[in-house]
XYZ file of C-alpha atoms in Angstrom:
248
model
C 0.000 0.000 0.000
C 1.197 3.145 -0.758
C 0.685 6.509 1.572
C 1.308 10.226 1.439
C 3.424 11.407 3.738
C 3.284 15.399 4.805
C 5.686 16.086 2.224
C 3.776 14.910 -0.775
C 6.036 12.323 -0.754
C 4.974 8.994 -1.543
C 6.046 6.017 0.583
C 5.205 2.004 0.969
C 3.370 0.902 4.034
C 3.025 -2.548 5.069
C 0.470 -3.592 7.077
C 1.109 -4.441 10.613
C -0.441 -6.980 13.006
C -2.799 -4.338 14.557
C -3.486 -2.501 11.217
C -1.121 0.199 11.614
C 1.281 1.289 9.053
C 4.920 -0.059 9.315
C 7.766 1.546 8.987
C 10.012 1.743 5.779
C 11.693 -0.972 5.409
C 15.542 -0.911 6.510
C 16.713 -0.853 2.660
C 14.384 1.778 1.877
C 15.195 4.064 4.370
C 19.001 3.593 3.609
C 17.939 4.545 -0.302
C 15.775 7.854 1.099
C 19.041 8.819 3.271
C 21.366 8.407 0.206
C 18.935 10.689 -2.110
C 18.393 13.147 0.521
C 22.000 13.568 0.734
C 22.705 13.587 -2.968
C 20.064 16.166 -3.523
C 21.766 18.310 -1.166
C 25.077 18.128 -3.361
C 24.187 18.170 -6.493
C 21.877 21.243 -5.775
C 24.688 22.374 -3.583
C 27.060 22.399 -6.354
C 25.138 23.379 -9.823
C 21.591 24.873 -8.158
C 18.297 24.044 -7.787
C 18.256 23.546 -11.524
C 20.383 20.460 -11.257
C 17.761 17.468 -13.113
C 16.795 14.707 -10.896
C 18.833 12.612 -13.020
C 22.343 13.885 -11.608
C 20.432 13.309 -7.865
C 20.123 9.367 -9.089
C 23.421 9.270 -10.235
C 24.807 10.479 -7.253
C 22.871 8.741 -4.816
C 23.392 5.357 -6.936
C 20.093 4.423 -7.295
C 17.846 4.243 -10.707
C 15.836 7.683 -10.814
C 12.577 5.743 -10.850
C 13.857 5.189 -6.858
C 14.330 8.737 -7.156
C 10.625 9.461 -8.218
C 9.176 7.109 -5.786
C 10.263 8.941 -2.842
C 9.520 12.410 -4.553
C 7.266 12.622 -7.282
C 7.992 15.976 -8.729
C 11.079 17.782 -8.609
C 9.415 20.441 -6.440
C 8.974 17.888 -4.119
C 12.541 17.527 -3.054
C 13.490 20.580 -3.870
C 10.764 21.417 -1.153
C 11.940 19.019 1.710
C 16.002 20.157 1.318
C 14.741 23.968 1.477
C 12.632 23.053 4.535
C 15.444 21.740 6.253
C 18.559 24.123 5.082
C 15.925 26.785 5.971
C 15.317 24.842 9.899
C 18.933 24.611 10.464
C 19.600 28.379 9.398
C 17.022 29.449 11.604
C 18.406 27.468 14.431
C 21.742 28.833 13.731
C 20.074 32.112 14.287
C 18.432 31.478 17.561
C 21.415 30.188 19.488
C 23.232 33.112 18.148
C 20.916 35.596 19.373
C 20.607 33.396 22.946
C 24.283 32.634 23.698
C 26.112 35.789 22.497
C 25.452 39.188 24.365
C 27.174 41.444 22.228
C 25.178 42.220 18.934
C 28.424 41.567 16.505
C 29.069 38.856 18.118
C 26.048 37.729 17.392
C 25.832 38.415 13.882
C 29.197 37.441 13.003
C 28.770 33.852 14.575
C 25.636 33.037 12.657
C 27.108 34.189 9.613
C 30.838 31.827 10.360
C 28.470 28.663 11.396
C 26.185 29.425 8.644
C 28.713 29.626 5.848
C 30.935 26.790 7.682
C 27.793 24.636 7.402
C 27.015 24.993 3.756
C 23.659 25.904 4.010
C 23.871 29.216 2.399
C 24.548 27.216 -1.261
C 20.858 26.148 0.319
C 18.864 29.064 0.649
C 15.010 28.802 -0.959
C 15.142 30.754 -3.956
C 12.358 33.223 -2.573
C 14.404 33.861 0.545
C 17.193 35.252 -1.815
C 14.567 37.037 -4.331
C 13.655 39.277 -1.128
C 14.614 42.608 -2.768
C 15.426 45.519 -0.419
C 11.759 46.794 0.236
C 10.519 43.410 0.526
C 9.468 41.109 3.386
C 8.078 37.777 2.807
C 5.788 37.132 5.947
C 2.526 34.913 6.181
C -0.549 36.336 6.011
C -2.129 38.440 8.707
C 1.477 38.394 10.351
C 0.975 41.477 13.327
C 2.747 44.791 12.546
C 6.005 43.855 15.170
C 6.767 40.615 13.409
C 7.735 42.410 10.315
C 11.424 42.381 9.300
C 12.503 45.542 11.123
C 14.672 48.032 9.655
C 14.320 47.613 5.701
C 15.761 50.076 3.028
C 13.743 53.064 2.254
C 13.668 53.468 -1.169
C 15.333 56.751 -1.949
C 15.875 58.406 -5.413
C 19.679 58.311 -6.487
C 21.219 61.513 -5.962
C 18.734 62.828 -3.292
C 20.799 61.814 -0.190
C 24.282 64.010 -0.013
C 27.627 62.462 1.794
C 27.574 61.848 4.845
C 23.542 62.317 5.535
C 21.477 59.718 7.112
C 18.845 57.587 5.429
C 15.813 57.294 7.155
C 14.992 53.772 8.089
C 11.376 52.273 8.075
C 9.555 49.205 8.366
C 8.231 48.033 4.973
C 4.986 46.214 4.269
C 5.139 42.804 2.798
C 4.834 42.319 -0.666
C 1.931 39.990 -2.312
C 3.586 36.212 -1.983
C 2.650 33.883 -4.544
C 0.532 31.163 -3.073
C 3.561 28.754 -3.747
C 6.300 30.458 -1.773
C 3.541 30.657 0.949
C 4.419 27.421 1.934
C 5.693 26.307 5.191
C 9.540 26.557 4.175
C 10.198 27.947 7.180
C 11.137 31.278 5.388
C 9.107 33.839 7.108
C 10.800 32.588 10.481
C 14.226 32.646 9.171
C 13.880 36.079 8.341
C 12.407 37.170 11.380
C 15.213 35.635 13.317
C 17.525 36.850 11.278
C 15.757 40.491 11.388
C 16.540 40.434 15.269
C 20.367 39.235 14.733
C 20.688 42.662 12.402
C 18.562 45.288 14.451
C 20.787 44.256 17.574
C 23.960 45.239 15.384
C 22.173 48.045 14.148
C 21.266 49.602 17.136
C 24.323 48.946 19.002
C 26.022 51.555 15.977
C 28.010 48.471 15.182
C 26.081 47.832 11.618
C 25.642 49.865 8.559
C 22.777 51.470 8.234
C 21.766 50.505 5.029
C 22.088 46.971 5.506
C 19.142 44.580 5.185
C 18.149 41.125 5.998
C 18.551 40.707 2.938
C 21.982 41.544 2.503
C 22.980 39.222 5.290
C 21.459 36.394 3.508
C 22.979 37.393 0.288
C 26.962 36.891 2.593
C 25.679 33.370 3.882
C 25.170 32.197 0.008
C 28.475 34.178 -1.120
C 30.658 32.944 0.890
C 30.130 29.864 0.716
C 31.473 28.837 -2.671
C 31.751 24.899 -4.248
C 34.866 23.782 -4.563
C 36.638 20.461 -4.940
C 38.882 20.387 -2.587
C 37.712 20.741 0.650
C 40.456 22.411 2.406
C 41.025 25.161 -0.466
C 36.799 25.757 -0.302
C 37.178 26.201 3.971
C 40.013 28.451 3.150
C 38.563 30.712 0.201
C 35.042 30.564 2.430
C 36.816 32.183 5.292
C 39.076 34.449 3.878
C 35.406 35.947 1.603
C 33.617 36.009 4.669
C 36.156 38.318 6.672
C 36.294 40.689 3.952
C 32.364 40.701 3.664
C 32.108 41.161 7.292
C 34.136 44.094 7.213
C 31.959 45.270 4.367
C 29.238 44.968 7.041
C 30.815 46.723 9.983
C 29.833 50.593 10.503
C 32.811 53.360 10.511
């Protein structure tokens, strides 16, 4: 018999003594680990774009496995979003609980994220957030918004040296497929907190968004083939990005 799970994924149940569903079987669970973590370096490496195919090969399994576990592409592109996304936003959280000063902060989510991967990760909508945009769920209350966006300000009206006002922005209308439960809103609320901290504390630029921050976690963290020379290049990127960051 074959069952839905909450992913869309489809999955074989057997049926057990008292009429309950079993659990995969040991095989098939050792073929849904191996895909999972294929998926997550082939669309590591070339993107999101990357066909299922190249998952198959690199999980060595036939791509009719592949399709079994996730029958559309969106489907797994879904589930490794949902759980780059998770571990981001966890990232986040025990940045902002065990670091009191606000750089600290910030600069330790953004080392663990980039050490981690994850940025190569990111759901495509997360990184589409332009700099007046906010992707919340609907009906989200006025204080959970992103705090601290980019006005936007017409080029040449701001002179040297003046400050540009800051405001919170109003989400713009999400499509009813990023709406999904990636996690995204969250992430960027965490991540929101993480950046007014710095902000406030006159250790952040001014004009630097949520946004932005996101955009340094998939920078620096570039694909390279030899692991050593891709730790090195990943650090040495994020320092100067993080200075980048830092007010004057």
């Amino acid at each position: 018999m074959q069952i839905q799970d909450s992913y869309g994924q489809l999955r074989t149940a057997h049926s057990a003594p008292n009429g309950r569903s079993a659990p995969l079987r040991v095989d098939a669970q050792r073929n849904l680990e191996h895909v999972l973590r294929a998926a997550r370096e082939v669309f590591g490496e070339l993107g999101y774009g990357a066909p299922m195919e190249d998952v198959a090969r690199r999980a060595r399994v036939g791509v009719g496995t592949v399709y079994r576990r996730f029958p559309s592409k969106d489907v797994l592109v879904r589930r490794i979003a949902e759980e780059e996304t998770a571990r981001l936003t966890e990232q986040a959280r025990t940045a902002l609980g065990q670091e009191d000063e606000p750089w600290s902060a910030l600069s330790r989510f953004l080392r663990t994220s980039v050490a981690s991967g994850a940025g190569r990760l990111l759901p495509p909508q997360v990184l589409r957030v332009g700099v007046d945009d906010v992707l919340l769920p609907a009906g989200a209350p006025e204080e959970a918004r992103v705090p601290q966006q980019r006005a936007s300000v017409p080029a040449g009206s701001v002179g040297y040296g003046e400050q540009v006002e800051q405001r919170v922005v109003a989400p713009r209308p999400v499509p009813a497929v990023e709406q999904e439960d990636t996690g995204a809103a969250e992430l960027l609320e965490v991540v929101g907190r993480l950046v007014e901290r710095a902000r406030e504390a006159g250790e952040l630029r001014t004009d630097v968004t949520v946004s932005d921050v996101l955009l340094v976690i998939a920078t620096a963290a570039p694909a390279l083939p030899d692991a050593a020379q891709q730790a090195a290049a990943s650090a040495r990127l994020l320092d100067i990005l993080l200075e980048g960051l830092r007010s004057r």
